[in-house]
JSON list of C-alpha atoms in Angstrom, two decimals:
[
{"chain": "A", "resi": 955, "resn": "UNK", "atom": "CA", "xyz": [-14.51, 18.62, -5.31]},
{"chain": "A", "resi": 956, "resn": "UNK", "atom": "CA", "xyz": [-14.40, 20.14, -9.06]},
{"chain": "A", "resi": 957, "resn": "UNK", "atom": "CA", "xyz": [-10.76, 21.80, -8.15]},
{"chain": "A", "resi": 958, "resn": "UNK", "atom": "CA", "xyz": [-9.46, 18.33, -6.56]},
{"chain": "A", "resi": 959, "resn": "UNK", "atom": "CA", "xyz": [-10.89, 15.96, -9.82]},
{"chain": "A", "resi": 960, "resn": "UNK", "atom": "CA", "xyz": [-9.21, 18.50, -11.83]},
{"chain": "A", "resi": 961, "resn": "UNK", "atom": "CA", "xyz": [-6.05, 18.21, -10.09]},
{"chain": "A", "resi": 962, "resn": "UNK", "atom": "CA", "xyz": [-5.86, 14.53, -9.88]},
{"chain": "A", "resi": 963, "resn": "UNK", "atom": "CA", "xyz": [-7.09, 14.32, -13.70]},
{"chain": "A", "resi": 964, "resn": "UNK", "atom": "CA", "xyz": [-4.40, 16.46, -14.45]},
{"chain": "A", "resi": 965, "resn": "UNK", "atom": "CA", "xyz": [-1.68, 15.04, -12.83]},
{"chain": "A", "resi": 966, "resn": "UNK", "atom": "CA", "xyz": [-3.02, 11.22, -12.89]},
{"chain": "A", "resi": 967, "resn": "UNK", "atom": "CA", "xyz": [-5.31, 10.78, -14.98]},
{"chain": "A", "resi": 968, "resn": "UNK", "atom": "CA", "xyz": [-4.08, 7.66, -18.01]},
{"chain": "A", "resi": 969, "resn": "UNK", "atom": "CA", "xyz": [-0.78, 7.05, -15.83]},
{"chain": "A", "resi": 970, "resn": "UNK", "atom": "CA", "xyz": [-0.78, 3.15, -16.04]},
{"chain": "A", "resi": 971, "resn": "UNK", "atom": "CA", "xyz": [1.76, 0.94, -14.37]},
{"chain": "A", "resi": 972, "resn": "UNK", "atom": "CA", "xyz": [2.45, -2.28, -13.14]},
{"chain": "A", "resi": 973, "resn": "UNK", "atom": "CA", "xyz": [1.29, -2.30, -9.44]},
{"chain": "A", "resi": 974, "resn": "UNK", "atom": "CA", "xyz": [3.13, -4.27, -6.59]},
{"chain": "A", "resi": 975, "resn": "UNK", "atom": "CA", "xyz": [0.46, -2.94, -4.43]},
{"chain": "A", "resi": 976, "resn": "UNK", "atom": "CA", "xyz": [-2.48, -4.21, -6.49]},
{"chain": "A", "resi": 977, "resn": "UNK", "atom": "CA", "xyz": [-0.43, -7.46, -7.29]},
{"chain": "A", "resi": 978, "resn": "UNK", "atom": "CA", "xyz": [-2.01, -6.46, -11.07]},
{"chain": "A", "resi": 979, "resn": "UNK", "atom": "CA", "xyz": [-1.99, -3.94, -14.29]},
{"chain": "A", "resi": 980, "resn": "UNK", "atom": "CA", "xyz": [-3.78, -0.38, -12.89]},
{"chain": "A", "resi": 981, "resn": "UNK", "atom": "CA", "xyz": [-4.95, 2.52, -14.58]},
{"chain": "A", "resi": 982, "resn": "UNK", "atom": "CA", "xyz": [-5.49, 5.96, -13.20]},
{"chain": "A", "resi": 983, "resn": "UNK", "atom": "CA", "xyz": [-8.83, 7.33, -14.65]},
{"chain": "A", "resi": 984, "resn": "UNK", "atom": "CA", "xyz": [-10.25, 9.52, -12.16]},
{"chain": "A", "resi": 985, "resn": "UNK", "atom": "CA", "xyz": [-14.46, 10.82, -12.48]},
{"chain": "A", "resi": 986, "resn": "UNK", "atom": "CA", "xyz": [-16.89, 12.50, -10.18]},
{"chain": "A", "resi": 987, "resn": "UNK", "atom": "CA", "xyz": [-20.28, 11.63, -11.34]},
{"chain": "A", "resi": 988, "resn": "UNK", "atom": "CA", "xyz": [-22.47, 11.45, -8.65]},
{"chain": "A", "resi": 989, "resn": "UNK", "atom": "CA", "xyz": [-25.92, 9.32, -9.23]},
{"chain": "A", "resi": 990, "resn": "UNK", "atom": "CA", "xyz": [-27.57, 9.95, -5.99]},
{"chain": "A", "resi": 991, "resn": "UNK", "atom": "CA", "xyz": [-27.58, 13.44, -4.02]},
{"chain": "A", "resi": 992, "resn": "UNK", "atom": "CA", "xyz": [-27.58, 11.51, -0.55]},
{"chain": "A", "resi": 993, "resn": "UNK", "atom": "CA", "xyz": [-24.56, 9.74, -1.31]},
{"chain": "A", "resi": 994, "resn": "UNK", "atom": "CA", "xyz": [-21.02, 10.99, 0.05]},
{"chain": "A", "resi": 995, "resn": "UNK", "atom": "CA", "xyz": [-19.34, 12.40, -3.09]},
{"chain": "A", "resi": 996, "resn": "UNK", "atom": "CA", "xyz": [-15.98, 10.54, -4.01]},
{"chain": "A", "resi": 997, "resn": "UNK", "atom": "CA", "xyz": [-13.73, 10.71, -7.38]},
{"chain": "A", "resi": 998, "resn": "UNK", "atom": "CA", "xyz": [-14.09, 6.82, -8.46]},
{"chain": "A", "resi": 999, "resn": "UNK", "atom": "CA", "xyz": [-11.97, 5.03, -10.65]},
{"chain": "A", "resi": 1000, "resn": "UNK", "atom": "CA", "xyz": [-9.15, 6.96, -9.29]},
{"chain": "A", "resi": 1001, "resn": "UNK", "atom": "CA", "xyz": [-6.93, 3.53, -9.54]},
{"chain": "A", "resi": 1002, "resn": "UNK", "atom": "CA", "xyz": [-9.09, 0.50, -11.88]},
{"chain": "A", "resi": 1003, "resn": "UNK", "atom": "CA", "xyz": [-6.98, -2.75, -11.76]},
{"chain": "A", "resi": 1004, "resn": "UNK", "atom": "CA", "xyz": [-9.54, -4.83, -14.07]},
{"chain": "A", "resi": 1005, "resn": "UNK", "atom": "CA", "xyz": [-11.12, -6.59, -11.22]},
{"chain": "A", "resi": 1006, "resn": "UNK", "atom": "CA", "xyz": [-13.67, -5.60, -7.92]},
{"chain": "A", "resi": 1007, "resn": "UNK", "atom": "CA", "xyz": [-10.61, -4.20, -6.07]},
{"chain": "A", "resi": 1008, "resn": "UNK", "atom": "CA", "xyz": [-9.89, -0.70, -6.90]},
{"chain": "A", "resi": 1009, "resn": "UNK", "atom": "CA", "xyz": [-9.53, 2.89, -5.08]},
{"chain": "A", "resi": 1010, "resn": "UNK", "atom": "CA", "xyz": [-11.67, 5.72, -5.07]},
{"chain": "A", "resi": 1011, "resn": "UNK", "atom": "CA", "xyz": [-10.71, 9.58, -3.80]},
{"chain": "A", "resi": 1012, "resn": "UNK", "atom": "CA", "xyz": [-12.34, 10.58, -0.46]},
{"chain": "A", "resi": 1013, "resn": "UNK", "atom": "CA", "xyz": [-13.68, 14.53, -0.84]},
{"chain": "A", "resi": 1014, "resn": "UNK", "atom": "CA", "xyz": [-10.51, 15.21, 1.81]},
{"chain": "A", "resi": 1015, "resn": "UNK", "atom": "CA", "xyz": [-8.05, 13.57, -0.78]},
{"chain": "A", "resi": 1016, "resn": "UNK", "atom": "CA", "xyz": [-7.97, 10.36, 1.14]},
{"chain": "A", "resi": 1017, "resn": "UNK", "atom": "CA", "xyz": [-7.42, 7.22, -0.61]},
{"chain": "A", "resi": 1018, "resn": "UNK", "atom": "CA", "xyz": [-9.72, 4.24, -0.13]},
{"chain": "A", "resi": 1019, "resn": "UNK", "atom": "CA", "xyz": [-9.56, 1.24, -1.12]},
{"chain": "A", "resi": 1020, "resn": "UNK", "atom": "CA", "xyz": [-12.62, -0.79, -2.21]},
{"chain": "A", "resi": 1021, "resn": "UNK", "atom": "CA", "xyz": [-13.60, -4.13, -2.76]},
{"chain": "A", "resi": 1022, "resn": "UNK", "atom": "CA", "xyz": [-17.06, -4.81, -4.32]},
{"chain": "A", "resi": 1023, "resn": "UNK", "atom": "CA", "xyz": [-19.32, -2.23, -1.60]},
{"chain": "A", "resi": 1024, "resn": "UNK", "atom": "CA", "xyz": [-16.52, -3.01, 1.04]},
{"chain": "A", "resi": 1025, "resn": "UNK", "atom": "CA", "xyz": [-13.88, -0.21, 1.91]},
{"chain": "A", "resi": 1026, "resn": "UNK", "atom": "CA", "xyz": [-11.59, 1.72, 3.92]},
{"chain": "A", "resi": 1027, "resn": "UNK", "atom": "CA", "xyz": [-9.58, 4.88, 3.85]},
{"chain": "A", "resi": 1028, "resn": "UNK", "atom": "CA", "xyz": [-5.78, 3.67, 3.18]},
{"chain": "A", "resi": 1029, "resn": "UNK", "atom": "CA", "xyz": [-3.65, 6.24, 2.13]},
{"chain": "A", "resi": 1030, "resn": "UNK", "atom": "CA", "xyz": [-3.57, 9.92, 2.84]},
{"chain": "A", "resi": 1031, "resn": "UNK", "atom": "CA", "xyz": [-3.68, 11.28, -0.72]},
{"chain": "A", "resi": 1032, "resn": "UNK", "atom": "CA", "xyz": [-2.68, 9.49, -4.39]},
{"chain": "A", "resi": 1033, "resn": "UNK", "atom": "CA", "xyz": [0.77, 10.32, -3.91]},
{"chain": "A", "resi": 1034, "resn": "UNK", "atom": "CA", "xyz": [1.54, 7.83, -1.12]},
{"chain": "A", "resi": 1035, "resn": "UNK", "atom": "CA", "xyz": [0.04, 5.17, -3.36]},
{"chain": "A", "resi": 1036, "resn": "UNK", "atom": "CA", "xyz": [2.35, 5.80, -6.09]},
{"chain": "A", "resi": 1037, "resn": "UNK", "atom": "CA", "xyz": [5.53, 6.05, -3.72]},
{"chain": "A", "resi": 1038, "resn": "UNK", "atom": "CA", "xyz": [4.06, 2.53, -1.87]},
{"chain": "A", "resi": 1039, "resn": "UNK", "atom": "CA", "xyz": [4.07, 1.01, -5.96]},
{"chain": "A", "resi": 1040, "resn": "UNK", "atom": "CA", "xyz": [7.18, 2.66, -6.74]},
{"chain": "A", "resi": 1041, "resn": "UNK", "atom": "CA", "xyz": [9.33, 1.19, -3.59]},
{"chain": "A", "resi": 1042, "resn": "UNK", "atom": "CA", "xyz": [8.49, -2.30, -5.53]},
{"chain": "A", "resi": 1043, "resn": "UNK", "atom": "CA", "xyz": [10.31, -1.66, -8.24]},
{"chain": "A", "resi": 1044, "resn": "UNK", "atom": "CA", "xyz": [13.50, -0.19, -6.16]},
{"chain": "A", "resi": 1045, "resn": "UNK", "atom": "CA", "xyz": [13.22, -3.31, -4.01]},
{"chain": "A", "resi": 1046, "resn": "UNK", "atom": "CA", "xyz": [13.05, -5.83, -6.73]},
{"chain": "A", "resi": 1047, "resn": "UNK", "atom": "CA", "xyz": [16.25, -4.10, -7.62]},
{"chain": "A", "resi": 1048, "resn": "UNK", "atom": "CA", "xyz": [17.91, -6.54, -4.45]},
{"chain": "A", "resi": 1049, "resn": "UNK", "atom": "CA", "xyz": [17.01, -9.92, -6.09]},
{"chain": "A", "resi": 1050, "resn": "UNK", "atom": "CA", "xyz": [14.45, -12.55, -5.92]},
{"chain": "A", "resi": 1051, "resn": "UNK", "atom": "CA", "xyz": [11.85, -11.10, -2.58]},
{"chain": "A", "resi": 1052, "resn": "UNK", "atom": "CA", "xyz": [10.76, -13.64, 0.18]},
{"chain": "A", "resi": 1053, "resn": "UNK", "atom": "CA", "xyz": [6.77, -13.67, 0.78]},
{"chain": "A", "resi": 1054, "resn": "UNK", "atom": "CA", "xyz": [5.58, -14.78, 4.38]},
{"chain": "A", "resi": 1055, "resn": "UNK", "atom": "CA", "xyz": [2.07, -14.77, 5.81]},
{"chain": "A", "resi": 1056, "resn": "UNK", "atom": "CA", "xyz": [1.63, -14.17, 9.49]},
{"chain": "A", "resi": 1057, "resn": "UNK", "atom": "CA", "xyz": [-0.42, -15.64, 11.65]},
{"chain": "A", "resi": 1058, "resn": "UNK", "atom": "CA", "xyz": [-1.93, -13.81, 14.20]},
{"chain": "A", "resi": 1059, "resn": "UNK", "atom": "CA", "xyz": [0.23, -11.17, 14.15]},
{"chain": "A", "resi": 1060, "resn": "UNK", "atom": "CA", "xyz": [-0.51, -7.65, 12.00]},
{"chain": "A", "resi": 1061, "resn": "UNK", "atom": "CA", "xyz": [1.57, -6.23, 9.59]},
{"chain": "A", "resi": 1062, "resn": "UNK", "atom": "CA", "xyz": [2.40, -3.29, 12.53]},
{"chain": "A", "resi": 1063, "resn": "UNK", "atom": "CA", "xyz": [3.63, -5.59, 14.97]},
{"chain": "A", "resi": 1064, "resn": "UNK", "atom": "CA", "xyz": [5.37, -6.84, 12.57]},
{"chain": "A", "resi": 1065, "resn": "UNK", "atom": "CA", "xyz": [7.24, -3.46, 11.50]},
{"chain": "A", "resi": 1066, "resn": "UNK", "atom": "CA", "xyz": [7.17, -2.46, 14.99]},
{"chain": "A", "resi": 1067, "resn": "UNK", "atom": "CA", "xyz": [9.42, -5.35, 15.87]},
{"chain": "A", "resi": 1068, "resn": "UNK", "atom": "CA", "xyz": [11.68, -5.32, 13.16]},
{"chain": "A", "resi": 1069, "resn": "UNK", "atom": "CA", "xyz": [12.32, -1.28, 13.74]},
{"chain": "A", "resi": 1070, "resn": "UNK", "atom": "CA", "xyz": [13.41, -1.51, 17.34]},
{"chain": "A", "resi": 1071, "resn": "UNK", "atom": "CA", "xyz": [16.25, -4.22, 16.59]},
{"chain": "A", "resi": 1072, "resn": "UNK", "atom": "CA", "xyz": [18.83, -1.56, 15.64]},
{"chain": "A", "resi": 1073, "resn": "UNK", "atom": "CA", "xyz": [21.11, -3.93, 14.21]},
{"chain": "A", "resi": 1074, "resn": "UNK", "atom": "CA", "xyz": [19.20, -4.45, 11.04]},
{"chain": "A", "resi": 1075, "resn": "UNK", "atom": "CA", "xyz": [18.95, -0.31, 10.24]},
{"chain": "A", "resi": 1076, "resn": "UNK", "atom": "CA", "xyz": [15.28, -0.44, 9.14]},
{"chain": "A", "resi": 1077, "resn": "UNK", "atom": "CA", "xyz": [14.01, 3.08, 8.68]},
{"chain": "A", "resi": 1078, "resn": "UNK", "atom": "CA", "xyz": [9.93, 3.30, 8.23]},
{"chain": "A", "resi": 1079, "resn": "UNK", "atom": "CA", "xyz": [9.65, 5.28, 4.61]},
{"chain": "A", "resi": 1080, "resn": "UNK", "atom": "CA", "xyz": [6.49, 7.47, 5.79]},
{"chain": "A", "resi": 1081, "resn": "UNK", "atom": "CA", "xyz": [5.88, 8.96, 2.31]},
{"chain": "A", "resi": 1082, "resn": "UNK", "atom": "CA", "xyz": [5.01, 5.36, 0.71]},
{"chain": "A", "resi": 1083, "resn": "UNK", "atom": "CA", "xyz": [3.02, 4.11, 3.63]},
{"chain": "A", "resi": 1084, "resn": "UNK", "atom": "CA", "xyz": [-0.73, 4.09, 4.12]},
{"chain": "A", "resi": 1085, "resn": "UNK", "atom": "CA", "xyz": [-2.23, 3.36, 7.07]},
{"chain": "A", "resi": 1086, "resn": "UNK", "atom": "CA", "xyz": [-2.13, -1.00, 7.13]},
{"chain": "A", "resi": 1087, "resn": "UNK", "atom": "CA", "xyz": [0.42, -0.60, 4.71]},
{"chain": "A", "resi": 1088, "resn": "UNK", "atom": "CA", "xyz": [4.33, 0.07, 5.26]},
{"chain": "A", "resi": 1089, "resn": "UNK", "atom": "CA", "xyz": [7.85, 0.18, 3.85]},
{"chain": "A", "resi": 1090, "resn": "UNK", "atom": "CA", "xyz": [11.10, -0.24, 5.96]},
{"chain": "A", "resi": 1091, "resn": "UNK", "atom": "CA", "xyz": [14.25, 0.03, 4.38]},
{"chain": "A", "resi": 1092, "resn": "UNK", "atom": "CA", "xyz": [17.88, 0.12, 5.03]},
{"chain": "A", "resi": 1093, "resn": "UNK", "atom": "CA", "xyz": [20.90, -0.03, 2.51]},
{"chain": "A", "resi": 1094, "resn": "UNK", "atom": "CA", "xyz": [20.59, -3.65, 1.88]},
{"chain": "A", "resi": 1095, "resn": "UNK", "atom": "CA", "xyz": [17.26, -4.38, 3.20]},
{"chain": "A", "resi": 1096, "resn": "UNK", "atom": "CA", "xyz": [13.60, -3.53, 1.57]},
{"chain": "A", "resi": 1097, "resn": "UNK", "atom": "CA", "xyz": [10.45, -4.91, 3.96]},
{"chain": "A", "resi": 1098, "resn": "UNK", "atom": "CA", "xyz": [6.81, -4.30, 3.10]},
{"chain": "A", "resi": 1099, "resn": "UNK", "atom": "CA", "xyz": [3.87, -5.51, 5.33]},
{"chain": "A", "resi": 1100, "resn": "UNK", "atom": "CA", "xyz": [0.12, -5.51, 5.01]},
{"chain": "A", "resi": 1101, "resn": "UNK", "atom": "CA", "xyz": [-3.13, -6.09, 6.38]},
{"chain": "A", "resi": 1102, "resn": "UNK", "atom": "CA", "xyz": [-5.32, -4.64, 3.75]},
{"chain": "A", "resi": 1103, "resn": "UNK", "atom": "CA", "xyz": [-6.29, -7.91, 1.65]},
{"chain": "A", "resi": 1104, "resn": "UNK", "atom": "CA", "xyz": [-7.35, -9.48, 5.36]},
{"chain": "A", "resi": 1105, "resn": "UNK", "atom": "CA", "xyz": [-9.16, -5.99, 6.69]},
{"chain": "A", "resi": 1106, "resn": "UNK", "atom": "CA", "xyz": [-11.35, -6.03, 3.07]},
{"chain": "A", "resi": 1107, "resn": "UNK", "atom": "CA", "xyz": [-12.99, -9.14, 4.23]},
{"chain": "A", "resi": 1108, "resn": "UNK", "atom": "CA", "xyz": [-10.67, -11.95, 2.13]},
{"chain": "A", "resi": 1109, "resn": "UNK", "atom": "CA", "xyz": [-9.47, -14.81, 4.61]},
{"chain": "A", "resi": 1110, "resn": "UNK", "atom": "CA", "xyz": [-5.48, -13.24, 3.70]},
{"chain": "A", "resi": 1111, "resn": "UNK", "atom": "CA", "xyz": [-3.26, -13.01, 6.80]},
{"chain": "A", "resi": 1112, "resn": "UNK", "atom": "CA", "xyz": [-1.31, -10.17, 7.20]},
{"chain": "A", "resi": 1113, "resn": "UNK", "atom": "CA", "xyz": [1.48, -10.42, 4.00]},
{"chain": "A", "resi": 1114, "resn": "UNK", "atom": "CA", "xyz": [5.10, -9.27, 4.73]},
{"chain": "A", "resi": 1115, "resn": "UNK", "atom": "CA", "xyz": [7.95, -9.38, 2.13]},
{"chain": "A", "resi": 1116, "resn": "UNK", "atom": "CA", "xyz": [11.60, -9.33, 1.92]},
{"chain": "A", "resi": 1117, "resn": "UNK", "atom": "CA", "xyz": [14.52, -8.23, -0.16]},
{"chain": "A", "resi": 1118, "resn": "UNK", "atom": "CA", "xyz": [17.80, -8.09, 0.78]},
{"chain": "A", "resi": 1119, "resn": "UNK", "atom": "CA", "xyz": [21.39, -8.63, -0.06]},
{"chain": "A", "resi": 1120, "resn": "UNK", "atom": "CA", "xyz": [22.92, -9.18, 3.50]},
{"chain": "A", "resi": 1121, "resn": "UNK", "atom": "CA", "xyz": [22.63, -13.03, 4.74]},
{"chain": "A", "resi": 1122, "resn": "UNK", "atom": "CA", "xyz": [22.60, -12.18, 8.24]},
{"chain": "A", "resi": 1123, "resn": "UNK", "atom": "CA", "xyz": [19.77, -9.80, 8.13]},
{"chain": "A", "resi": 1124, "resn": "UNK", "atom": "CA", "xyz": [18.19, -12.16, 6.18]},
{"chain": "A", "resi": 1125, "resn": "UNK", "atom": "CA", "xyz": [18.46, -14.45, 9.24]},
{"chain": "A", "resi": 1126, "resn": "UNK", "atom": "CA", "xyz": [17.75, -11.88, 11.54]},
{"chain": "A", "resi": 1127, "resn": "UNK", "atom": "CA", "xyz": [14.49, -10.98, 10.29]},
{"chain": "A", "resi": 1128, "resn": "UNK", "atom": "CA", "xyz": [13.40, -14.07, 9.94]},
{"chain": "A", "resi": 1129, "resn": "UNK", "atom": "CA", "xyz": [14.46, -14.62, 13.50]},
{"chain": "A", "resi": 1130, "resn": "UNK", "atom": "CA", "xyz": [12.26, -12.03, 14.74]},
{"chain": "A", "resi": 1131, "resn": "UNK", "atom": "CA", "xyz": [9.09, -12.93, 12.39]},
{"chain": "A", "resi": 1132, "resn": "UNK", "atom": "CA", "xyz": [9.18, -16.31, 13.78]},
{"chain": "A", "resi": 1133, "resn": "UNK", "atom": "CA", "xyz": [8.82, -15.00, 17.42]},
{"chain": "A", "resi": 1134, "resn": "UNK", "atom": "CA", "xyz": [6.17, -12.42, 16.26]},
{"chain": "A", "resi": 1135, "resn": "UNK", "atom": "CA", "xyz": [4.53, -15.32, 14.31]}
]
């Protein structure tokens, strides 16, 4: 544990960026201090946004993320969680991004469909996806769905959201998120 808080303190610790993931300001500021010996030790305030939502760093390097007492392992190590935030920034590069809510459907059926039409070109981008959490992208086209908001307990569907340059995907993937829907 002492070797991994080092690491991440090194390499994370007072990085502070706007988050797309978050949807707010975060702040790396990673600490082990454990208060009770029966308790599973974790490196908190890995990620602090200024509200109850935040991530903490599993002892395996695993990122969870935490509402109030409420959590779940997202994202396989800190990394992915900066490459998820970063891919924001690259996709608000395309213009203006389109916000949907679905249903009853989850943010994997979601990608799933929208990888198998091969006339859109969506690739999955593994290194910035956690596990409710993922990135497709093609050279005109940025897509990022989630179910982590709903899976913390909040009433939030599954959240998908679109850039792109190219009309006809644009109608396209709305085509298919309708039938998903």
């Amino acid at each position: 544990m002492v070797v991994l808080l080092d690491r991440l303190q090194e390499r994370y610790g007072g990085l502070s960026y706007e988050s797309g993931f978050f949807q707010s300001h975060v702040t790396f500021a990673p600490v082990c201090d454990p208060e009770d010996p029966n308790e599973e030790l974790e490196i908190l305030y890995a990620v602090e946004t200024g509200s109850p939502v935040g991530a903490s760093v599993k002892i395996d390097g695993q990122v969870e993320i935490g509402l109030d007492s409420a959590g779940f392992r997202e994202f396989s190590n800190l990394d992915f969680l900066v490459e998820c935030d970063a891919m924001f920034s690259a996709a608000d590069s395309l213009g203006e991004g389109v916000q949907l809510h679905l249903g009853g459907s989850s943010a994997r059926a979601a990608i799933d469909a929208l990888r198998v039409d091969e006339s859109l070109g969506l690739k999955l981008a593994p290194m910035a996806c956690g596990y409710h959490s993922y990135w497709l992208v093609s050279g005109t086209t940025m897509i990022y769905a989630t179910d982590v908001w709903g899976l913390l307990g909040g009433a939030m569907p599954p959240l998908l959201k679109i850039w792109t340059t190219d009309d006809v995907a644009a109608e396209r993937i709305a085509s298919i998120v309708t039938q998903i829907h």
